[in-house]
Amino acid sequence: MSKNALWQALRAPMSFFDTTSLGRIIYRFTIDIDALDNNLVVAVQQLLINVAALLGSYTLIVAYFYYLIVLARALLCNTRIVLVDEGTSSVDPETDALVQETLATGLGVRSGGVMDKGKIVELGSPLELWEQGGIFRAMSDSNGTTREMFTSV
């Protein structure tokens, strides 16, 4: 894919951010939109190179690509609000590691929440959520997050 074609594809409106109320709100909370413009093309080019290497001579275009572009957008924008729903359920191990690293940087946030079946079931600081022993704790335990990680931030 040429750099110009890739740039045009990335600059095209993405339906979630442009057509939903939640998407427009999240987009407005973006602190540094230039970070998206400056980093997204390079990140997606690297992604395409990695996918091409994985697939060899086969070309596979699926919702996975769209999902990764949306995920890249969220990671590259310095946002104040990030909603993650099964953030790593459909990605390769390398992208999973990147998402986990990015989420770990959120340990210093003031407050967070956990939704289950469309309802907020846990609210509080990351340490409070961890100490409650609920869903957040289970997710933290599954990726090796310890209590010390919350208290050292």
PDB file of N, CA and C in Angstrom, residues 21-107:
ATOM      1  N   SER A  21     -22.424   9.489  19.664  1.00  0.00           N
ATOM      2  CA  SER A  21     -22.247  10.530  20.681  1.00  0.00           C
ATOM      3  C   SER A  21     -21.025  10.241  21.533  1.00  0.00           C
ATOM      4  N   LEU A  22     -20.869   8.997  21.959  1.00  0.00           N
ATOM      5  CA  LEU A  22     -19.722   8.637  22.780  1.00  0.00           C
ATOM      6  C   LEU A  22     -18.418   8.862  22.024  1.00  0.00           C
ATOM      7  N   GLY A  23     -18.392   8.496  20.749  1.00  0.00           N
ATOM      8  CA  GLY A  23     -17.190   8.701  19.940  1.00  0.00           C
ATOM      9  C   GLY A  23     -16.813  10.164  19.844  1.00  0.00           C
ATOM     10  N   ARG A  24     -17.801  11.026  19.643  1.00  0.00           N
ATOM     11  CA  ARG A  24     -17.514  12.466  19.552  1.00  0.00           C
ATOM     12  C   ARG A  24     -17.013  13.008  20.887  1.00  0.00           C
ATOM     13  N   ILE A  25     -17.558  12.518  21.992  1.00  0.00           N
ATOM     14  CA  ILE A  25     -17.100  12.967  23.311  1.00  0.00           C
ATOM     15  C   ILE A  25     -15.649  12.543  23.534  1.00  0.00           C
ATOM     16  N   ILE A  26     -15.343  11.286  23.257  1.00  0.00           N
ATOM     17  CA  ILE A  26     -13.973  10.804  23.438  1.00  0.00           C
ATOM     18  C   ILE A  26     -13.027  11.589  22.543  1.00  0.00           C
ATOM     19  N   TYR A  27     -13.439  11.840  21.309  1.00  0.00           N
ATOM     20  CA  TYR A  27     -12.592  12.576  20.377  1.00  0.00           C
ATOM     21  C   TYR A  27     -12.309  13.981  20.906  1.00  0.00           C
ATOM     22  N   ARG A  28     -13.304  14.612  21.542  1.00  0.00           N
ATOM     23  CA  ARG A  28     -13.118  15.963  22.082  1.00  0.00           C
ATOM     24  C   ARG A  28     -12.164  15.982  23.266  1.00  0.00           C
ATOM     25  N   PHE A  29     -12.037  14.872  23.978  1.00  0.00           N
ATOM     26  CA  PHE A  29     -11.145  14.813  25.130  1.00  0.00           C
ATOM     27  C   PHE A  29      -9.703  14.521  24.734  1.00  0.00           C
ATOM     28  N   THR A  30      -9.441  14.356  23.448  1.00  0.00           N
ATOM     29  CA  THR A  30      -8.086  14.108  23.002  1.00  0.00           C
ATOM     30  C   THR A  30      -7.232  15.327  23.307  1.00  0.00           C
ATOM     31  N   ILE A  31      -6.148  15.118  24.038  1.00  0.00           N
ATOM     32  CA  ILE A  31      -5.284  16.221  24.449  1.00  0.00           C
ATOM     33  C   ILE A  31      -4.402  16.684  23.298  1.00  0.00           C
ATOM     34  N   ASP A  32      -3.842  15.739  22.560  1.00  0.00           N
ATOM     35  CA  ASP A  32      -2.867  16.108  21.539  1.00  0.00           C
ATOM     36  C   ASP A  32      -3.211  15.418  20.223  1.00  0.00           C
ATOM     37  N   ILE A  33      -4.054  16.054  19.425  1.00  0.00           N
ATOM     38  CA  ILE A  33      -4.473  15.463  18.152  1.00  0.00           C
ATOM     39  C   ILE A  33      -3.297  15.359  17.181  1.00  0.00           C
ATOM     40  N   ASP A  34      -2.283  16.227  17.343  1.00  0.00           N
ATOM     41  CA  ASP A  34      -1.102  16.150  16.484  1.00  0.00           C
ATOM     42  C   ASP A  34      -0.351  14.837  16.691  1.00  0.00           C
ATOM     43  N   ALA A  35      -0.409  14.290  17.901  1.00  0.00           N
ATOM     44  CA  ALA A  35       0.249  13.004  18.149  1.00  0.00           C
ATOM     45  C   ALA A  35      -0.347  11.936  17.244  1.00  0.00           C
ATOM     46  N   LEU A  36      -1.650  11.977  17.063  1.00  0.00           N
ATOM     47  CA  LEU A  36      -2.311  11.038  16.167  1.00  0.00           C
ATOM     48  C   LEU A  36      -1.820  11.238  14.741  1.00  0.00           C
ATOM     49  N   ASP A  37      -1.829  12.475  14.278  1.00  0.00           N
ATOM     50  CA  ASP A  37      -1.420  12.762  12.907  1.00  0.00           C
ATOM     51  C   ASP A  37       0.034  12.382  12.652  1.00  0.00           C
ATOM     52  N   ASN A  38       0.900  12.626  13.623  1.00  0.00           N
ATOM     53  CA  ASN A  38       2.330  12.395  13.424  1.00  0.00           C
ATOM     54  C   ASN A  38       2.732  10.937  13.586  1.00  0.00           C
ATOM     55  N   ASN A  39       2.020  10.183  14.400  1.00  0.00           N
ATOM     56  CA  ASN A  39       2.460   8.828  14.725  1.00  0.00           C
ATOM     57  C   ASN A  39       1.641   7.715  14.092  1.00  0.00           C
ATOM     58  N   LEU A  40       0.406   7.988  13.724  1.00  0.00           N
ATOM     59  CA  LEU A  40      -0.472   6.918  13.271  1.00  0.00           C
ATOM     60  C   LEU A  40      -0.012   6.282  11.965  1.00  0.00           C
ATOM     61  N   VAL A  41       0.410   7.073  11.002  1.00  0.00           N
ATOM     62  CA  VAL A  41       0.818   6.515   9.708  1.00  0.00           C
ATOM     63  C   VAL A  41       1.987   5.561   9.891  1.00  0.00           C
ATOM     64  N   VAL A  42       2.989   5.976  10.659  1.00  0.00           N
ATOM     65  CA  VAL A  42       4.159   5.125  10.886  1.00  0.00           C
ATOM     66  C   VAL A  42       3.758   3.850  11.622  1.00  0.00           C
ATOM     67  N   ALA A  43       2.901   3.984  12.637  1.00  0.00           N
ATOM     68  CA  ALA A  43       2.469   2.816  13.410  1.00  0.00           C
ATOM     69  C   ALA A  43       1.705   1.826  12.536  1.00  0.00           C
ATOM     70  N   VAL A  44       0.823   2.324  11.682  1.00  0.00           N
ATOM     71  CA  VAL A  44       0.045   1.427  10.818  1.00  0.00           C
ATOM     72  C   VAL A  44       0.939   0.810   9.748  1.00  0.00           C
ATOM     73  N   GLN A  45       1.899   1.576   9.214  1.00  0.00           N
ATOM     74  CA  GLN A  45       2.830   0.998   8.245  1.00  0.00           C
ATOM     75  C   GLN A  45       3.591  -0.165   8.877  1.00  0.00           C
ATOM     76  N   GLN A  46       4.049   0.028  10.111  1.00  0.00           N
ATOM     77  CA  GLN A  46       4.763  -1.045  10.804  1.00  0.00           C
ATOM     78  C   GLN A  46       3.840  -2.244  11.027  1.00  0.00           C
ATOM     79  N   LEU A  47       2.596  -1.969  11.374  1.00  0.00           N
ATOM     80  CA  LEU A  47       1.614  -3.038  11.551  1.00  0.00           C
ATOM     81  C   LEU A  47       1.438  -3.826  10.254  1.00  0.00           C
ATOM     82  N   LEU A  48       1.299  -3.115   9.131  1.00  0.00           N
ATOM     83  CA  LEU A  48       1.114  -3.790   7.843  1.00  0.00           C
ATOM     84  C   LEU A  48       2.330  -4.631   7.477  1.00  0.00           C
ATOM     85  N   ILE A  49       3.518  -4.123   7.773  1.00  0.00           N
ATOM     86  CA  ILE A  49       4.742  -4.890   7.516  1.00  0.00           C
ATOM     87  C   ILE A  49       4.732  -6.171   8.345  1.00  0.00           C
ATOM     88  N   ASN A  50       4.363  -6.047   9.633  1.00  0.00           N
ATOM     89  CA  ASN A  50       4.317  -7.222  10.509  1.00  0.00           C
ATOM     90  C   ASN A  50       3.268  -8.228  10.046  1.00  0.00           C
ATOM     91  N   VAL A  51       2.104  -7.738   9.647  1.00  0.00           N
ATOM     92  CA  VAL A  51       1.045  -8.636   9.173  1.00  0.00           C
ATOM     93  C   VAL A  51       1.474  -9.319   7.882  1.00  0.00           C
ATOM     94  N   ALA A  52       2.094  -8.564   6.976  1.00  0.00           N
ATOM     95  CA  ALA A  52       2.564  -9.154   5.722  1.00  0.00           C
ATOM     96  C   ALA A  52       3.596 -10.243   6.001  1.00  0.00           C
ATOM     97  N   ALA A  53       4.463 -10.006   6.974  1.00  0.00           N
ATOM     98  CA  ALA A  53       5.461 -11.015   7.326  1.00  0.00           C
ATOM     99  C   ALA A  53       4.788 -12.267   7.896  1.00  0.00           C
ATOM    100  N   LEU A  54       3.741 -12.074   8.689  1.00  0.00           N
ATOM    101  CA  LEU A  54       3.027 -13.215   9.273  1.00  0.00           C
ATOM    102  C   LEU A  54       2.283 -14.019   8.211  1.00  0.00           C
ATOM    103  N   LEU A  55       1.672 -13.319   7.281  1.00  0.00           N
ATOM    104  CA  LEU A  55       0.813 -13.986   6.303  1.00  0.00           C
ATOM    105  C   LEU A  55       1.552 -14.454   5.062  1.00  0.00           C
ATOM    106  N   GLY A  56       2.776 -14.001   4.895  1.00  0.00           N
ATOM    107  CA  GLY A  56       3.531 -14.384   3.711  1.00  0.00           C
ATOM    108  C   GLY A  56       2.883 -13.821   2.468  1.00  0.00           C
ATOM    109  N   SER A  57       2.568 -14.664   1.509  1.00  0.00           N
ATOM    110  CA  SER A  57       2.019 -14.183   0.244  1.00  0.00           C
ATOM    111  C   SER A  57       0.502 -14.064   0.267  1.00  0.00           C
ATOM    112  N   TYR A  58      -0.129 -14.402   1.366  1.00  0.00           N
ATOM    113  CA  TYR A  58      -1.585 -14.314   1.444  1.00  0.00           C
ATOM    114  C   TYR A  58      -2.004 -12.947   1.948  1.00  0.00           C
ATOM    115  N   THR A  59      -3.097 -12.477   1.430  1.00  0.00           N
ATOM    116  CA  THR A  59      -3.649 -11.210   1.892  1.00  0.00           C
ATOM    117  C   THR A  59      -4.959 -11.501   2.595  1.00  0.00           C
ATOM    118  N   LEU A  60      -5.058 -11.033   3.810  1.00  0.00           N
ATOM    119  CA  LEU A  60      -6.254 -11.274   4.599  1.00  0.00           C
ATOM    120  C   LEU A  60      -6.740  -9.943   5.139  1.00  0.00           C
ATOM    121  N   ILE A  61      -7.925  -9.539   4.697  1.00  0.00           N
ATOM    122  CA  ILE A  61      -8.491  -8.292   5.187  1.00  0.00           C
ATOM    123  C   ILE A  61      -9.753  -8.648   5.951  1.00  0.00           C
ATOM    124  N   VAL A  62      -9.744  -8.380   7.226  1.00  0.00           N
ATOM    125  CA  VAL A  62     -10.869  -8.714   8.083  1.00  0.00           C
ATOM    126  C   VAL A  62     -11.124  -7.557   9.036  1.00  0.00           C
ATOM    127  N   ALA A  63     -12.117  -7.716   9.866  1.00  0.00           N
ATOM    128  CA  ALA A  63     -12.426  -6.692  10.863  1.00  0.00           C
ATOM    129  C   ALA A  63     -11.247  -6.477  11.801  1.00  0.00           C
ATOM    130  N   TYR A  64     -10.370  -7.462  11.879  1.00  0.00           N
ATOM    131  CA  TYR A  64      -9.169  -7.368  12.710  1.00  0.00           C
ATOM    132  C   TYR A  64      -8.374  -6.108  12.375  1.00  0.00           C
ATOM    133  N   PHE A  65      -8.225  -5.794  11.080  1.00  0.00           N
ATOM    134  CA  PHE A  65      -7.486  -4.594  10.668  1.00  0.00           C
ATOM    135  C   PHE A  65      -8.161  -3.340  11.197  1.00  0.00           C
ATOM    136  N   TYR A  66      -9.459  -3.268  11.018  1.00  0.00           N
ATOM    137  CA  TYR A  66     -10.194  -2.095  11.495  1.00  0.00           C
ATOM    138  C   TYR A  66     -10.029  -1.965  13.003  1.00  0.00           C
ATOM    139  N   TYR A  67     -10.127  -3.095  13.702  1.00  0.00           N
ATOM    140  CA  TYR A  67      -9.981  -3.111  15.155  1.00  0.00           C
ATOM    141  C   TYR A  67      -8.601  -2.591  15.551  1.00  0.00           C
ATOM    142  N   LEU A  68      -7.564  -3.038  14.862  1.00  0.00           N
ATOM    143  CA  LEU A  68      -6.210  -2.595  15.199  1.00  0.00           C
ATOM    144  C   LEU A  68      -6.008  -1.115  14.915  1.00  0.00           C
ATOM    145  N   ILE A  69      -6.619  -0.596  13.860  1.00  0.00           N
ATOM    146  CA  ILE A  69      -6.495   0.833  13.562  1.00  0.00           C
ATOM    147  C   ILE A  69      -7.177   1.649  14.649  1.00  0.00           C
ATOM    148  N   VAL A  70      -8.346   1.226  15.087  1.00  0.00           N
ATOM    149  CA  VAL A  70      -9.033   1.929  16.174  1.00  0.00           C
ATOM    150  C   VAL A  70      -8.204   1.847  17.449  1.00  0.00           C
ATOM    151  N   LEU A  71      -7.634   0.681  17.711  1.00  0.00           N
ATOM    152  CA  LEU A  71      -6.791   0.507  18.889  1.00  0.00           C
ATOM    153  C   LEU A  71      -5.547   1.393  18.805  1.00  0.00           C
ATOM    154  N   ALA A  72      -4.941   1.459  17.628  1.00  0.00           N
ATOM    155  CA  ALA A  72      -3.767   2.326  17.447  1.00  0.00           C
ATOM    156  C   ALA A  72      -4.134   3.780  17.693  1.00  0.00           C
ATOM    157  N   ARG A  73      -5.287   4.169  17.216  1.00  0.00           N
ATOM    158  CA  ARG A  73      -5.750   5.543  17.436  1.00  0.00           C
ATOM    159  C   ARG A  73      -5.859   5.852  18.927  1.00  0.00           C
ATOM    160  N   ALA A  74      -6.421   4.921  19.680  1.00  0.00           N
ATOM    161  CA  ALA A  74      -6.579   5.122  21.127  1.00  0.00           C
ATOM    162  C   ALA A  74      -5.230   5.182  21.825  1.00  0.00           C
ATOM    163  N   LEU A  75      -4.284   4.362  21.383  1.00  0.00           N
ATOM    164  CA  LEU A  75      -2.975   4.341  22.020  1.00  0.00           C
ATOM    165  C   LEU A  75      -2.150   5.576  21.687  1.00  0.00           C
ATOM    166  N   LEU A  76      -2.299   6.081  20.469  1.00  0.00           N
ATOM    167  CA  LEU A  76      -1.469   7.204  20.038  1.00  0.00           C
ATOM    168  C   LEU A  76      -2.011   8.556  20.463  1.00  0.00           C
ATOM    169  N   CYS A  77      -3.301   8.650  20.703  1.00  0.00           N
ATOM    170  CA  CYS A  77      -3.877   9.908  21.184  1.00  0.00           C
ATOM    171  C   CYS A  77      -3.668   9.972  22.685  1.00  0.00           C
ATOM    172  N   ASN A  78      -3.219  11.078  23.148  1.00  0.00           N
ATOM    173  CA  ASN A  78      -3.026  11.252  24.585  1.00  0.00           C
ATOM    174  C   ASN A  78      -4.369  11.653  25.179  1.00  0.00           C
ATOM    175  N   THR A  79      -5.228  10.664  25.428  1.00  0.00           N
ATOM    176  CA  THR A  79      -6.598  10.947  25.834  1.00  0.00           C
ATOM    177  C   THR A  79      -6.769  10.950  27.345  1.00  0.00           C
ATOM    178  N   ARG A  80      -7.783  11.656  27.790  1.00  0.00           N
ATOM    179  CA  ARG A  80      -8.118  11.677  29.213  1.00  0.00           C
ATOM    180  C   ARG A  80      -9.069  10.552  29.566  1.00  0.00           C
ATOM    181  N   ILE A  81      -9.824  10.087  28.587  1.00  0.00           N
ATOM    182  CA  ILE A  81     -10.787   9.010  28.811  1.00  0.00           C
ATOM    183  C   ILE A  81     -10.502   7.906  27.801  1.00  0.00           C
ATOM    184  N   VAL A  82     -10.366   6.690  28.283  1.00  0.00           N
ATOM    185  CA  VAL A  82     -10.190   5.544  27.402  1.00  0.00           C
ATOM    186  C   VAL A  82     -11.149   4.453  27.865  1.00  0.00           C
ATOM    187  N   LEU A  83     -11.981   3.993  26.957  1.00  0.00           N
ATOM    188  CA  LEU A  83     -12.887   2.882  27.248  1.00  0.00           C
ATOM    189  C   LEU A  83     -12.337   1.650  26.553  1.00  0.00           C
ATOM    190  N   VAL A  84     -12.151   0.584  27.306  1.00  0.00           N
ATOM    191  CA  VAL A  84     -11.603  -0.640  26.739  1.00  0.00           C
ATOM    192  C   VAL A  84     -12.591  -1.771  27.001  1.00  0.00           C
ATOM    193  N   ASP A  85     -13.057  -2.391  25.935  1.00  0.00           N
ATOM    194  CA  ASP A  85     -13.961  -3.529  26.049  1.00  0.00           C
ATOM    195  C   ASP A  85     -13.261  -4.720  25.422  1.00  0.00           C
ATOM    196  N   GLU A  86     -12.816  -5.645  26.250  1.00  0.00           N
ATOM    197  CA  GLU A  86     -12.062  -6.791  25.740  1.00  0.00           C
ATOM    198  C   GLU A  86     -10.937  -6.287  24.839  1.00  0.00           C
ATOM    199  N   GLY A  87     -10.141  -5.388  25.379  1.00  0.00           N
ATOM    200  CA  GLY A  87      -9.128  -4.679  24.603  1.00  0.00           C
ATOM    201  C   GLY A  87      -8.123  -5.546  23.888  1.00  0.00           C
ATOM    202  N   THR A  88      -7.885  -6.747  24.363  1.00  0.00           N
ATOM    203  CA  THR A  88      -6.882  -7.584  23.715  1.00  0.00           C
ATOM    204  C   THR A  88      -7.455  -8.914  23.230  1.00  0.00           C
ATOM    205  N   SER A  89      -8.764  -8.994  23.090  1.00  0.00           N
ATOM    206  CA  SER A  89      -9.374 -10.275  22.719  1.00  0.00           C
ATOM    207  C   SER A  89      -9.108 -10.673  21.269  1.00  0.00           C
ATOM    208  N   SER A  90      -8.833  -9.709  20.401  1.00  0.00           N
ATOM    209  CA  SER A  90      -8.700 -10.033  18.978  1.00  0.00           C
ATOM    210  C   SER A  90      -7.368  -9.591  18.396  1.00  0.00           C
ATOM    211  N   VAL A  91      -6.330  -9.553  19.206  1.00  0.00           N
ATOM    212  CA  VAL A  91      -5.057  -9.047  18.706  1.00  0.00           C
ATOM    213  C   VAL A  91      -3.954 -10.088  18.855  1.00  0.00           C
ATOM    214  N   ASP A  92      -2.866  -9.840  18.145  1.00  0.00           N
ATOM    215  CA  ASP A  92      -1.715 -10.719  18.213  1.00  0.00           C
ATOM    216  C   ASP A  92      -0.962 -10.489  19.529  1.00  0.00           C
ATOM    217  N   PRO A  93      -0.071 -11.397  19.917  1.00  0.00           N
ATOM    218  CA  PRO A  93       0.632 -11.284  21.201  1.00  0.00           C
ATOM    219  C   PRO A  93       1.436  -9.991  21.356  1.00  0.00           C
ATOM    220  N   GLU A  94       2.048  -9.511  20.283  1.00  0.00           N
ATOM    221  CA  GLU A  94       2.845  -8.284  20.366  1.00  0.00           C
ATOM    222  C   GLU A  94       1.957  -7.076  20.679  1.00  0.00           C
ATOM    223  N   THR A  95       0.802  -6.997  20.019  1.00  0.00           N
ATOM    224  CA  THR A  95      -0.132  -5.901  20.283  1.00  0.00           C
ATOM    225  C   THR A  95      -0.712  -6.039  21.685  1.00  0.00           C
ATOM    226  N   ASP A  96      -0.983  -7.274  22.106  1.00  0.00           N
ATOM    227  CA  ASP A  96      -1.472  -7.510  23.465  1.00  0.00           C
ATOM    228  C   ASP A  96      -0.485  -6.952  24.488  1.00  0.00           C
ATOM    229  N   ALA A  97       0.805  -7.211  24.286  1.00  0.00           N
ATOM    230  CA  ALA A  97       1.826  -6.706  25.216  1.00  0.00           C
ATOM    231  C   ALA A  97       1.835  -5.183  25.237  1.00  0.00           C
ATOM    232  N   LEU A  98       1.675  -4.554  24.072  1.00  0.00           N
ATOM    233  CA  LEU A  98       1.643  -3.094  23.994  1.00  0.00           C
ATOM    234  C   LEU A  98       0.437  -2.534  24.745  1.00  0.00           C
ATOM    235  N   VAL A  99      -0.716  -3.164  24.578  1.00  0.00           N
ATOM    236  CA  VAL A  99      -1.923  -2.707  25.275  1.00  0.00           C
ATOM    237  C   VAL A  99      -1.747  -2.874  26.778  1.00  0.00           C
ATOM    238  N   GLN A 100      -1.217  -4.017  27.207  1.00  0.00           N
ATOM    239  CA  GLN A 100      -1.014  -4.247  28.641  1.00  0.00           C
ATOM    240  C   GLN A 100      -0.063  -3.211  29.228  1.00  0.00           C
ATOM    241  N   GLU A 101       0.995  -2.878  28.485  1.00  0.00           N
ATOM    242  CA  GLU A 101       1.946  -1.857  28.947  1.00  0.00           C
ATOM    243  C   GLU A 101       1.259  -0.502  29.061  1.00  0.00           C
ATOM    244  N   THR A 102       0.438  -0.171  28.083  1.00  0.00           N
ATOM    245  CA  THR A 102      -0.277   1.105  28.106  1.00  0.00           C
ATOM    246  C   THR A 102      -1.267   1.149  29.259  1.00  0.00           C
ATOM    247  N   LEU A 103      -1.976   0.053  29.494  1.00  0.00           N
ATOM    248  CA  LEU A 103      -2.920   0.020  30.609  1.00  0.00           C
ATOM    249  C   LEU A 103      -2.198   0.118  31.946  1.00  0.00           C
ATOM    250  N   ALA A 104      -1.005  -0.455  32.025  1.00  0.00           N
ATOM    251  CA  ALA A 104      -0.241  -0.381  33.273  1.00  0.00           C
ATOM    252  C   ALA A 104       0.140   1.059  33.598  1.00  0.00           C
ATOM    253  N   THR A 105       0.320   1.887  32.571  1.00  0.00           N
ATOM    254  CA  THR A 105       0.639   3.293  32.842  1.00  0.00           C
ATOM    255  C   THR A 105      -0.561   4.015  33.430  1.00  0.00           C
ATOM    256  N   GLY A 106      -1.729   3.414  33.335  1.00  0.00           N
ATOM    257  CA  GLY A 106      -2.931   4.007  33.912  1.00  0.00           C
ATOM    258  C   GLY A 106      -3.094   3.713  35.391  1.00  0.00           C
ATOM    259  N   LEU A 107      -2.129   3.016  35.985  1.00  0.00           N
ATOM    260  CA  LEU A 107      -2.241   2.693  37.402  1.00  0.00           C
ATOM    261  C   LEU A 107      -2.224   3.939  38.266  1.00  0.00           C
TER     262      LEU A 107
END
